Amino acid sequence: MDTISPNLPVPRAEVQLRLLSGGYLYLPMQFFVQGANPNEVRKVPSMSWLIEHESGQRVIFDLGIRKDIDAYPPAVYHRVQHIVKTEVVSDVVDGLTEINLSTSDIDTVIFSHLHYDHVGNPSTFGVKTNFVIGPGAKQLISEPSSYPQNPNSHYDARLLPIDRTTELPGSTDRDFWSQLGPFPEAHDYFKDGSLFIVNAPGHCPGHINLLVRAASKWVLLAGDTSHDIGILNGCCQTASYIDDATGDLKHAHYNPELAEKHRERVWLFGRLENVEVILAHDHSAYEGLRCRYGSCG
Ligand SMILES: [Zn+2]
């Protein structure tokens, strides 16, 4: 029973949650955690989640990293070759095959955001699958600012089929978004309280989280709200640094102020009873999550 979950709805339905492998990143920690050892490179997962609703609908949250990295736009390919290396032995499609599913069994893919380590390879999904992106994400993959018209862009204009892609409305649409716990903008996706999309601005345009009701608790899939559990808990801060190549001040979040506000909300939410917060790249929790959410062994 939820004794201290203020403003959360009484659960009326649940979903089944399963962790899928989205590959690994090798993160140079100095670019993510302020004051990290410049020599520390951490292998972290890029988590993908299968969500099965009692209606039979299947949703995937994030597609992880793609195996064929040379299919990324050149700017991303350069990044994964020289800055943040990747390792993908088993991708989301392999993970579905292991549980006797295929991409044609997936109704909807929801992206936490459109960074390369979360978008996988959407072209492996057929015409049955629709895609959902957060408010403001569409402009990232719109021409002419995206690749190939802009050869330096990290976002590919051909990433998603426009006729099967829905961009969620902005925060001013109060018919769509409503307050849920500490989050000012949440949307009840199945209209039964089992899956909420939570607007999570700050990391990247269109960054969203999912809050699901599974196994009698609330699980917040928090995407890239923080890149380290210590940052989420307030023990350390997101790195900012000068890019040697450009001289620009860099930060893991495009709007650090908004990202910090959302981090605080997530941290507060995670302290409630019967709530679990999962960061997409949390290496410290990964093995335990694989066992609890059905993909170990
Ligand atoms: Zn990421």
mmCIF file with all atom_site columns, C-alpha atoms in Angstrom, residues 3 12 32 35 39 53 57 66 70 77 89 96 115 121 143 146 156 168 181 183 190 206 214 221 253 257 265 284 292:
data_model
loop_
_atom_site.group_PDB
_atom_site.id
_atom_site.type_symbol
_atom_site.label_atom_id
_atom_site.label_alt_id
_atom_site.label_comp_id
_atom_site.label_asym_id
_atom_site.label_entity_id
_atom_site.label_seq_id
_atom_site.pdbx_PDB_ins_code
_atom_site.Cartn_x
_atom_site.Cartn_y
_atom_site.Cartn_z
_atom_site.occupancy
_atom_site.B_iso_or_equiv
_atom_site.pdbx_formal_charge
_atom_site.auth_seq_id
_atom_site.auth_comp_id
_atom_site.auth_asym_id
_atom_site.auth_atom_id
_atom_site.pdbx_PDB_model_num
ATOM 1  C CA . THR A 1 3   ? 1.292  5.260  2.449   1.00 0.00 ? 3   THR A CA 1
ATOM 2  C CA . ARG A 1 12  ? -6.172 0.727  -11.169 1.00 0.00 ? 12  ARG A CA 1
ATOM 3  C CA . PHE A 1 32  ? 29.737 13.799 -17.102 1.00 0.00 ? 32  PHE A CA 1
ATOM 4  C CA . GLY A 1 35  ? 35.738 16.513 -10.687 1.00 0.00 ? 35  GLY A CA 1
ATOM 5  C CA . ASN A 1 39  ? 41.450 8.741  -16.713 1.00 0.00 ? 39  ASN A CA 1
ATOM 6  C CA . HIS A 1 53  ? -0.267 -3.732 -21.074 1.00 0.00 ? 53  HIS A CA 1
ATOM 7  C CA . GLN A 1 57  ? -0.484 -3.513 -26.387 1.00 0.00 ? 57  GLN A CA 1
ATOM 8  C CA . ARG A 1 66  ? 22.651 0.521  -32.956 1.00 0.00 ? 66  ARG A CA 1
ATOM 9  C CA . ASP A 1 70  ? 28.691 3.544  -39.486 1.00 0.00 ? 70  ASP A CA 1
ATOM 10 C CA . TYR A 1 77  ? 30.187 8.092  -35.946 1.00 0.00 ? 77  TYR A CA 1
ATOM 11 C CA . VAL A 1 89  ? 26.703 -7.584 -28.749 1.00 0.00 ? 89  VAL A CA 1
ATOM 12 C CA . LEU A 1 96  ? 12.947 -9.416 -28.590 1.00 0.00 ? 96  LEU A CA 1
ATOM 13 C CA . HIS A 1 115 ? 20.354 11.155 -28.729 1.00 0.00 ? 115 HIS A CA 1
ATOM 14 C CA . ASN A 1 121 ? 17.672 1.573  -35.435 1.00 0.00 ? 121 ASN A CA 1
ATOM 15 C CA . GLU A 1 143 ? 15.498 19.866 -42.286 1.00 0.00 ? 143 GLU A CA 1
ATOM 16 C CA . SER A 1 146 ? 19.572 17.942 -39.407 1.00 0.00 ? 146 SER A CA 1
ATOM 17 C CA . ASP A 1 156 ? 19.351 12.281 -38.917 1.00 0.00 ? 156 ASP A CA 1
ATOM 18 C CA . LEU A 1 168 ? 3.765  15.292 -27.782 1.00 0.00 ? 168 LEU A CA 1
ATOM 19 C CA . GLY A 1 181 ? 3.124  13.966 -7.569  1.00 0.00 ? 181 GLY A CA 1
ATOM 20 C CA . PHE A 1 183 ? 5.839  16.467 -11.682 1.00 0.00 ? 183 PHE A CA 1
ATOM 21 C CA . PHE A 1 190 ? -3.456 4.081  -21.245 1.00 0.00 ? 190 PHE A CA 1
ATOM 22 C CA . GLY A 1 206 ? 11.889 16.593 -25.935 1.00 0.00 ? 206 GLY A CA 1
ATOM 23 C CA . ALA A 1 214 ? 4.517  -2.664 -12.158 1.00 0.00 ? 214 ALA A CA 1
ATOM 24 C CA . LEU A 1 221 ? 12.271 5.238  -16.022 1.00 0.00 ? 221 LEU A CA 1
ATOM 25 C CA . HIS A 1 253 ? 22.417 19.000 -20.384 1.00 0.00 ? 253 HIS A CA 1
ATOM 26 C CA . GLU A 1 257 ? 18.797 25.003 -14.989 1.00 0.00 ? 257 GLU A CA 1
ATOM 27 C CA . ARG A 1 265 ? 11.839 16.444 -8.480  1.00 0.00 ? 265 ARG A CA 1
ATOM 28 C CA . SER A 1 284 ? 25.580 0.311  -10.421 1.00 0.00 ? 284 SER A CA 1
ATOM 29 C CA . ARG A 1 292 ? 14.578 -8.524 -11.388 1.00 0.00 ? 292 ARG A CA 1
#
